Coordinates of C-alpha atoms in Angstrom, one line a residue:
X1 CA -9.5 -19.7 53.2
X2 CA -6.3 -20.6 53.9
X3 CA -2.2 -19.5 55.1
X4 CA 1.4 -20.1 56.0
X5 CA 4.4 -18.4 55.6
X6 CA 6.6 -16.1 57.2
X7 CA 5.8 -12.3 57.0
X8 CA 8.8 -12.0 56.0
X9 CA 8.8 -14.5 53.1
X10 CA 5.1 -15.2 52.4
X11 CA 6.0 -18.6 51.9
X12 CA 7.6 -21.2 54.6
X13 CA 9.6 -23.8 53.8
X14 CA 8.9 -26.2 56.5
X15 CA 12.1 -28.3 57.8
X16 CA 12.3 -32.0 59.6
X17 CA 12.9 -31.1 63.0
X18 CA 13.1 -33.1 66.5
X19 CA 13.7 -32.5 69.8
X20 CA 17.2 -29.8 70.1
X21 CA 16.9 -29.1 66.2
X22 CA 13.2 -28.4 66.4
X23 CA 12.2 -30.0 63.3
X24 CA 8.7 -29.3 62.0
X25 CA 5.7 -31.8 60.5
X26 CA 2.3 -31.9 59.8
X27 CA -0.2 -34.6 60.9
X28 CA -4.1 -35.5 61.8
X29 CA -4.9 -34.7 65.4
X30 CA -6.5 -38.0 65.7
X31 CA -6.2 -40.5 69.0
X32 CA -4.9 -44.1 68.3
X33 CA -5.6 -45.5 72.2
X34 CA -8.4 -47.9 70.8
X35 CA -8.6 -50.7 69.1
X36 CA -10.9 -49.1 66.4
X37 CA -8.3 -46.7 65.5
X38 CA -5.4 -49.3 65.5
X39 CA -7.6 -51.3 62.8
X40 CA -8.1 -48.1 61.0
X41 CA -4.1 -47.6 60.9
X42 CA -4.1 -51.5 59.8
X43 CA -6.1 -51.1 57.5
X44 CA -4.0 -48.0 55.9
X45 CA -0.8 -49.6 56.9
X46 CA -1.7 -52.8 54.4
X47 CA -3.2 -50.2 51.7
X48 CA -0.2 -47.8 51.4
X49 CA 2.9 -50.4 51.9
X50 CA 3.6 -49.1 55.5
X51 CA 6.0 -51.8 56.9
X52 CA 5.3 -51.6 60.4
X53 CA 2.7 -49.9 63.2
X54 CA 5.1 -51.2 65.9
X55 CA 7.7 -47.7 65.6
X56 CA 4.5 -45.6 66.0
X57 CA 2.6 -46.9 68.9
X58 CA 6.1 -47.7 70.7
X59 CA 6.4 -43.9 69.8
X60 CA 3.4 -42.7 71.5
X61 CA 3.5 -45.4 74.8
X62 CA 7.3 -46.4 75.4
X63 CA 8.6 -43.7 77.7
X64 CA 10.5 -41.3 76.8
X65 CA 8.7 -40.6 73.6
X66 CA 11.6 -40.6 70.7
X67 CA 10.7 -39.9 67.2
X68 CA 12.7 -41.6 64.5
X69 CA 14.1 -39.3 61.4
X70 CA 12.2 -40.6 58.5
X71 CA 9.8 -38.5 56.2
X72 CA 7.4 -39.2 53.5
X73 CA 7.5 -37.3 50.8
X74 CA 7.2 -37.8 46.9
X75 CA 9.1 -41.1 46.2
X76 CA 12.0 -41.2 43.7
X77 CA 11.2 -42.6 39.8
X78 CA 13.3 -45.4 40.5
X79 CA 10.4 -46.6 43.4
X80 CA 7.4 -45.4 41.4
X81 CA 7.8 -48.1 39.2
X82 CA 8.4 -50.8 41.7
X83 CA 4.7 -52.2 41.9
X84 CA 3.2 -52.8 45.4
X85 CA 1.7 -55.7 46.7
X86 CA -2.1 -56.0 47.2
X87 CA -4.6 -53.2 46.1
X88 CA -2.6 -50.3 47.5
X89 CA -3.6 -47.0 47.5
X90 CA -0.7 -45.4 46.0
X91 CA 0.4 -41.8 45.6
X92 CA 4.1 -42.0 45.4
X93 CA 5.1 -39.2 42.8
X94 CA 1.7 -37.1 43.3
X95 CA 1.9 -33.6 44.6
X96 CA -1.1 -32.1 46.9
X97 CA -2.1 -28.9 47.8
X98 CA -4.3 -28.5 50.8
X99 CA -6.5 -25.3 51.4
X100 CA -7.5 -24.7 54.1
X101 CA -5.2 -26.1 57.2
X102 CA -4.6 -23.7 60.4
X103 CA -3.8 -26.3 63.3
X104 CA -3.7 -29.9 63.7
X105 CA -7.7 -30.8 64.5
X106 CA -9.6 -30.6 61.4
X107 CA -10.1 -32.6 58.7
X108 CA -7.7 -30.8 56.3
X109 CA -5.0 -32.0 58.6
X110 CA -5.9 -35.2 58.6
X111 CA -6.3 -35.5 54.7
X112 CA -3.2 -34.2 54.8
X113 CA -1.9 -36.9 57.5
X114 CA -3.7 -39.8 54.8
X115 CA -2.3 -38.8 51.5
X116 CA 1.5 -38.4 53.0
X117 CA 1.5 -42.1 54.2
X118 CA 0.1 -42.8 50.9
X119 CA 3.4 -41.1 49.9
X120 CA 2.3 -38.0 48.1
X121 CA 4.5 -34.7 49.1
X122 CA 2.1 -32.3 50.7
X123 CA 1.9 -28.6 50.5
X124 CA -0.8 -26.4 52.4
X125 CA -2.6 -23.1 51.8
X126 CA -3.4 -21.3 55.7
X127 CA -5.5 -18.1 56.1
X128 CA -3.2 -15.0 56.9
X129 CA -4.8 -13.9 59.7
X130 CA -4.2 -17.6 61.1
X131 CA -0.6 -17.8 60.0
X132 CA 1.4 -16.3 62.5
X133 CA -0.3 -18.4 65.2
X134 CA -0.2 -21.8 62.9
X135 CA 3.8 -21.2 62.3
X136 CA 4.8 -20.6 65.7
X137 CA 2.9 -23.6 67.0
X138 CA 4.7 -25.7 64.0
X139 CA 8.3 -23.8 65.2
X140 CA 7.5 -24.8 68.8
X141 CA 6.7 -28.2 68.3
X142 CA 3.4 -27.9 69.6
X143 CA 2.0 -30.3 66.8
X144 CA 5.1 -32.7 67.1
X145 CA 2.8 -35.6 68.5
X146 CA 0.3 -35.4 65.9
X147 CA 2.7 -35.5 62.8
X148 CA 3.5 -39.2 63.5
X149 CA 2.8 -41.2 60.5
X150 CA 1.9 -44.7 60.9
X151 CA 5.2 -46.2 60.3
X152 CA 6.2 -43.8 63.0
X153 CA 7.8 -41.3 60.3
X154 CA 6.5 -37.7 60.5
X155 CA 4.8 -35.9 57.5
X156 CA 6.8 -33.3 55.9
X157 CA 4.8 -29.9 55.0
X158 CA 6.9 -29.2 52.3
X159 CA 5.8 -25.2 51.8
X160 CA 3.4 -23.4 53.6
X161 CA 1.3 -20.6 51.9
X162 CA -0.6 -17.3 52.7
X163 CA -4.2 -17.5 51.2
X164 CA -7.2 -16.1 51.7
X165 CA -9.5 -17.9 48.8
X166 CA -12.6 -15.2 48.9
X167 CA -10.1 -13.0 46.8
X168 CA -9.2 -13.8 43.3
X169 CA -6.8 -11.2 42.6
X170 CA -5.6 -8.0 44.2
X171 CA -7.8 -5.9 42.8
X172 CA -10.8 -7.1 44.4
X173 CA -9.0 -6.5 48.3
X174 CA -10.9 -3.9 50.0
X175 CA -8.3 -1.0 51.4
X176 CA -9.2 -2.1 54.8
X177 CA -8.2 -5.4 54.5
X178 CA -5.2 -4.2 52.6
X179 CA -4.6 -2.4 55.5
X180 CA -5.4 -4.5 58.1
X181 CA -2.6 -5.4 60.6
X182 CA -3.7 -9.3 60.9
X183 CA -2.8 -9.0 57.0
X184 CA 0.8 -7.2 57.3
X185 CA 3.9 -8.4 56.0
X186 CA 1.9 -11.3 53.8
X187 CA 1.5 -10.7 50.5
X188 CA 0.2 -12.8 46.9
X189 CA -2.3 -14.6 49.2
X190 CA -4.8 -14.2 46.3
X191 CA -5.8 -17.0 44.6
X192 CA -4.2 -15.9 41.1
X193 CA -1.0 -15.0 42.9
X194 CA -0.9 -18.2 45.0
X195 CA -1.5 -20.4 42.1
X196 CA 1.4 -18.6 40.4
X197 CA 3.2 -18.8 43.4
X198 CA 3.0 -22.7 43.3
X199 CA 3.5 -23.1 39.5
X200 CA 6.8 -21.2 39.9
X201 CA 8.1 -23.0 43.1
X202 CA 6.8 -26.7 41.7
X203 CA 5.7 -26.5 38.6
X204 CA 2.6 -28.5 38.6
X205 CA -0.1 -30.3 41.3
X206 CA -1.8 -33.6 41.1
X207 CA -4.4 -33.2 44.3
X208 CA -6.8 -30.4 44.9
X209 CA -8.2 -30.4 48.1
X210 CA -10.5 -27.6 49.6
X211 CA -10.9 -27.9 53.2
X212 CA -12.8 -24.6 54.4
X213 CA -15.6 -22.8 54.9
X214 CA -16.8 -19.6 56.9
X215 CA -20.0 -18.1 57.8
X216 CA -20.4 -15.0 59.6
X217 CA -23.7 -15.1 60.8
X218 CA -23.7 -19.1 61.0
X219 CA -25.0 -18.4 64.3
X220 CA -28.2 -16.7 63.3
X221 CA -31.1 -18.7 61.9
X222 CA -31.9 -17.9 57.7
X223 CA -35.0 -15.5 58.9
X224 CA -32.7 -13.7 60.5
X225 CA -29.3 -13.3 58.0
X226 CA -28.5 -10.0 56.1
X227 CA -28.0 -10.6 52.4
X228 CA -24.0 -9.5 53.1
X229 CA -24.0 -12.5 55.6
X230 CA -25.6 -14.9 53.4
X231 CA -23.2 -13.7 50.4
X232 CA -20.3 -13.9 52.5
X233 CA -20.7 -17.6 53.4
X234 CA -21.1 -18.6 50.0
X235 CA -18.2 -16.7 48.7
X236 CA -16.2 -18.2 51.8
X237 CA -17.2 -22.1 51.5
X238 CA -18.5 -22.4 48.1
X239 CA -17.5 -20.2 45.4
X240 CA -13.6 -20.2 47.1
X241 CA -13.7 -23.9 45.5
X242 CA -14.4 -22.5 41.8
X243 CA -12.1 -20.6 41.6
X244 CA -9.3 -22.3 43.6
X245 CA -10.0 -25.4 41.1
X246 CA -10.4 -22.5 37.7
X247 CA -7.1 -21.3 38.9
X248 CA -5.2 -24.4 40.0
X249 CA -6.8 -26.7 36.9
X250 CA -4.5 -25.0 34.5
X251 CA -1.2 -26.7 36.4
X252 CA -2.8 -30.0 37.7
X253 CA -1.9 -33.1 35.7
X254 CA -4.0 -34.7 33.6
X255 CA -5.7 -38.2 35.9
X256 CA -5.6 -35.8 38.7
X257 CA -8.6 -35.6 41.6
X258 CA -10.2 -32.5 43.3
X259 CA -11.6 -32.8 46.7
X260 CA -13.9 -30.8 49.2
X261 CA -15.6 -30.9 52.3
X262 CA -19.4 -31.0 52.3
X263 CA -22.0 -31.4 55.2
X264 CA -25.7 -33.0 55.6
X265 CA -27.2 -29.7 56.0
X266 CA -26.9 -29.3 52.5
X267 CA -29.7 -31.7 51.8
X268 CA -31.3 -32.0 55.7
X269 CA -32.5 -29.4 57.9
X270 CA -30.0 -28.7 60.7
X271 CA -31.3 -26.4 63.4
X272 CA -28.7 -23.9 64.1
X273 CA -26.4 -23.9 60.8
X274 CA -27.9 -21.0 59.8
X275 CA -26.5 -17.4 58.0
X276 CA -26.7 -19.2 54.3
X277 CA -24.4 -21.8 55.7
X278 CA -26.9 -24.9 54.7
X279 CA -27.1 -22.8 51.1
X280 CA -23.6 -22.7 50.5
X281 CA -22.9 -26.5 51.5
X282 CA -25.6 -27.3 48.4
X283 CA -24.0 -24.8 46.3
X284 CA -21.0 -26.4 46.5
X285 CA -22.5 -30.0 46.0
X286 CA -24.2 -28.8 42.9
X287 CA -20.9 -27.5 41.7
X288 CA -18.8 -30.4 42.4
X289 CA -21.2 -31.9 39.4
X290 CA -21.4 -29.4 37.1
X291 CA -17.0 -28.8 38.0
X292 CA -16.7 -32.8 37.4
X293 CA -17.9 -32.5 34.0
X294 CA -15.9 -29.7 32.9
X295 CA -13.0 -30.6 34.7
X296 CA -13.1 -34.0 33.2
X297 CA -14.0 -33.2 29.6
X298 CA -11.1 -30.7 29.1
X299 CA -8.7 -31.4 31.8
X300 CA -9.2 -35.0 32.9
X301 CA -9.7 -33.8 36.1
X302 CA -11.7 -35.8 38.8
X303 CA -13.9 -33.8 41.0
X304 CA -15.7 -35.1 44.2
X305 CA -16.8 -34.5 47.6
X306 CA -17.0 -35.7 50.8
X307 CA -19.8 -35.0 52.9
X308 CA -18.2 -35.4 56.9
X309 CA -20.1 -36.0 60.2
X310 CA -19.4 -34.1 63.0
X311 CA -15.8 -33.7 64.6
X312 CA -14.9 -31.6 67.4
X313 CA -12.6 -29.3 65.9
X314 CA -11.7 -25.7 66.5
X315 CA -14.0 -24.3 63.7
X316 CA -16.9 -26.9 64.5
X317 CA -17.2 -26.0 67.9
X318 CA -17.5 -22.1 67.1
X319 CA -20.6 -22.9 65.4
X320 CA -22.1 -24.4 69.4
X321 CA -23.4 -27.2 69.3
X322 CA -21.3 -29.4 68.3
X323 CA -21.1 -31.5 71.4
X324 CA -24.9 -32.2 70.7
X325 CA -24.4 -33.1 67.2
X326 CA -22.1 -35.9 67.8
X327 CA -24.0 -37.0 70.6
X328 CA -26.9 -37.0 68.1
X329 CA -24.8 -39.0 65.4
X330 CA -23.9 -41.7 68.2
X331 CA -27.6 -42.4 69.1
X332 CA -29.0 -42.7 65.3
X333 CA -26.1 -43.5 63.3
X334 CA -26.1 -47.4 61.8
X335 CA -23.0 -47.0 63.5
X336 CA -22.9 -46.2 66.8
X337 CA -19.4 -44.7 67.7
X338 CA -17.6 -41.0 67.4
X339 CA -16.6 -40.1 63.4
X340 CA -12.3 -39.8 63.6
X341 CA -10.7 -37.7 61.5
X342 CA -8.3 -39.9 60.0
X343 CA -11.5 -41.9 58.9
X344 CA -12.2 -38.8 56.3
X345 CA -8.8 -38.5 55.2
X346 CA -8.8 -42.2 54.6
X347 CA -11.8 -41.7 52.4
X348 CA -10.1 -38.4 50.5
X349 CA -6.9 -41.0 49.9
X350 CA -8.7 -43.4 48.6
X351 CA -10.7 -40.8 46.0
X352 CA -7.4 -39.2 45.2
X353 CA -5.8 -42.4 44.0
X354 CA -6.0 -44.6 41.6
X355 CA -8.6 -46.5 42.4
X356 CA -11.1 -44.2 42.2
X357 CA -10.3 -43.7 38.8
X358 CA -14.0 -43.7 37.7
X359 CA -15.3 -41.7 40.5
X360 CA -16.3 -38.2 40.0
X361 CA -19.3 -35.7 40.3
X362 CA -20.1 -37.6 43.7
X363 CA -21.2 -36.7 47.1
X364 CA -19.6 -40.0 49.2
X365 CA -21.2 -40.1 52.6
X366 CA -18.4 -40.4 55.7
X367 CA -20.6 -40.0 58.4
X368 CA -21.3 -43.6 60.2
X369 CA -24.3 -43.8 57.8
X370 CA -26.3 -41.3 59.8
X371 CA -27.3 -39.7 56.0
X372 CA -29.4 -42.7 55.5
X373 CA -31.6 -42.4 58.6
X374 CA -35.1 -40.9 58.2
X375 CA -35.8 -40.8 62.1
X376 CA -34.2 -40.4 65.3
X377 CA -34.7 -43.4 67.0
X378 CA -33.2 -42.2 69.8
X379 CA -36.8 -40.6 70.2
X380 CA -39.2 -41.4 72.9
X381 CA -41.8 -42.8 70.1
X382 CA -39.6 -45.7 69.5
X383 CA -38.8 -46.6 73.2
X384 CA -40.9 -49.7 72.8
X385 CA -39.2 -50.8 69.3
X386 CA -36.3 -53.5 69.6
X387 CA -33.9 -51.0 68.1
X388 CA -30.1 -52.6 68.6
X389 CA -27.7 -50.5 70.7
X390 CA -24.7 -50.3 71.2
X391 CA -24.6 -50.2 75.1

């Protein structure tokens, strides 16, 4: 589920703008104070051909903060076919459409964040009932800090759409939703109209990328969830990839990559996702495989996903627990430290380009390993077991 646009327009255009001019980006809500998350940037920096780190962190700690007037976006012929130097990931020339992106916390954002300074041009799909909020806190500036790319550029958003993914086509929009005032002035926020809405203004895509997912009775254990409830969260977060991907397939470009967001309860039991939640996530892990398949035999698509640990964004935390999730991760993990967001956008980069050219139909792990564990060892039955920890 997914939006952006004017009421007025349906669709935003959204402009380089700093300080007096108000210029607006998009970006991953991540922190770069440590020296983990200056690797990570490094690392990125040497895989995409970013010249330089200095601009950005001078950016962010050199009072007053001044951003400089570059952007990244789809990179001219002429440079496509100048070869970089390394094993770069490279998406100069590719075209991404991101569903699912309503502020700058989650991971959509910062998939988003990764494929722009990989140089693909970026356009996003927001929920309408999320739009108005998400396009005044882009006009305002309010995300300004976390658009800064690591060669202290700022990620353009070139269009922002209304979408709500759990309706195909106008037909199947209740009257009160039609009539709903979080829904008014917005309109082709269906998939079939938004897909026709980005094959008019652009032609064609490259990169799929499906980053949402409601349930609304995730608070409510599976005893306990009404069969609309269980329905609704795998129309929401599972079935809104099919046909996002059956609608979108149809303008993507052959050697493209499809992406979405998956999480361990699919496979584990995880106390407290509840109302179908777990069911959907293994829904959609089962249809990532069956989708790779298709995808690839007729369209040459590539079709994976990422299964994330937990990050405290604004939808994880309305689950509850999320505070006790990652302090679960940090305890058990094979790596003992908090999961960043940039970290899974790194990962979606990497399997949008290229090089993961002979990757699809898998579930890749981005979670500090914590999939692997079969215990807790943060567990009083261990206490007397030289575990290593990170202290």
């Amino acid at each position: 589920m997914a939006t952006a646009a004017t009421p007025a327009t349906n669709m935003a255009m959204i402009k380089p703008c700093i300080s007096s001019s108000r210029k607006v980006f998009m970006s991953s809500a991540a922190s770069f104070s440590t020296e983990s998350k200056e690797a990570s940037w490094n690392r990125l920096t040497i895989s995409s051909h970013i010249s330089s780190r200095q601009p950005f962190f001078q950016s962010i700690f050199s009072p007053p903060i001044k951003f400089k007037k570059l952007v990244t976006r789809a990179m001219s012929a002429a440079n496509e076919n100048k070869p970089l130097p390394g094993l770069p990931v490279d998406l100069r020339g590719k075209r991404a459409f991101i569903a699912g992106v309503a502020d700058d916390q989650g991971y959509g954002w910062a998939i988003a964040k990764s494929l722009a300074a990989a140089g693909a041009e970026i356009i996003v799909g927001t929920w309408v009932p999320a739009l108005n909020i998400f396009e005044s806190s882009l006009r305002r500036g309010k995300f300004d800090e976390s658009c800064v790319l690591p060669d202290g550029s700022l990620m353009e958003i070139t269009k922002v759409y209304p979408m709500d993914a759990v309706y195909d086509s106008p037909d199947d929009v209740p009257e009160d939703v039609k009539s709903n005032k979080r829904y008014a002035g917005s309109s082709k926020w269906t998939v079939k109209e938004l897909v026709e809405s980005v094959k008019q203004d652009f032609g064609s895509i490259d990169i799929l990328v499906h980053s949402l997912a409601n349930g609304p009775e995730v608070s409510k254990p599976l005893l306990e969830t009404s069969r609309n409830g269980y329905l609704a969260a795998i129309s929401a977060s599972s079935y809104s990839f099919v046909s996002l991907l059956k609608e979108f397939v149809s303008i993507m470009n052959p050697g493209g990559a499809s992406i979405s967001l998956t999480y361990i309860a699919s496979e584990r039991i995880i106390p407290g996702y509840g109302g179908g939640m777990s069911s959907a996530k293994a829904a959609l892990e089962s249809d990532t495989r069956v989708l790779a398949f298709e995808a690839g035999r007729k369209h040459k698509i590539r079709v994976n996903t990422i299964s994330a640990g937990p990050l405290r964004s604004r939808a994880a935390k309305a689950i509850g627990f999320i505070e006790m999730m990652i302090d679960y991760s940090s305890a058990n993990a094979p790596l003992q430290k908090e999961l960043s967001a940039e970290e899974v956008g790194n990962a979606a980069a990497f399997l949008a380009s290229p090089l993961a050219s002979a990757i699809t139909g898998a579930v890749v792990y981005v979670d500090n390993g914590l999939n692997a564990m079969g215990v807790g060892v943060d567990s009083p039955i261990f206490v007397d077991l030289d575990i290593p920890k990170d202290n």
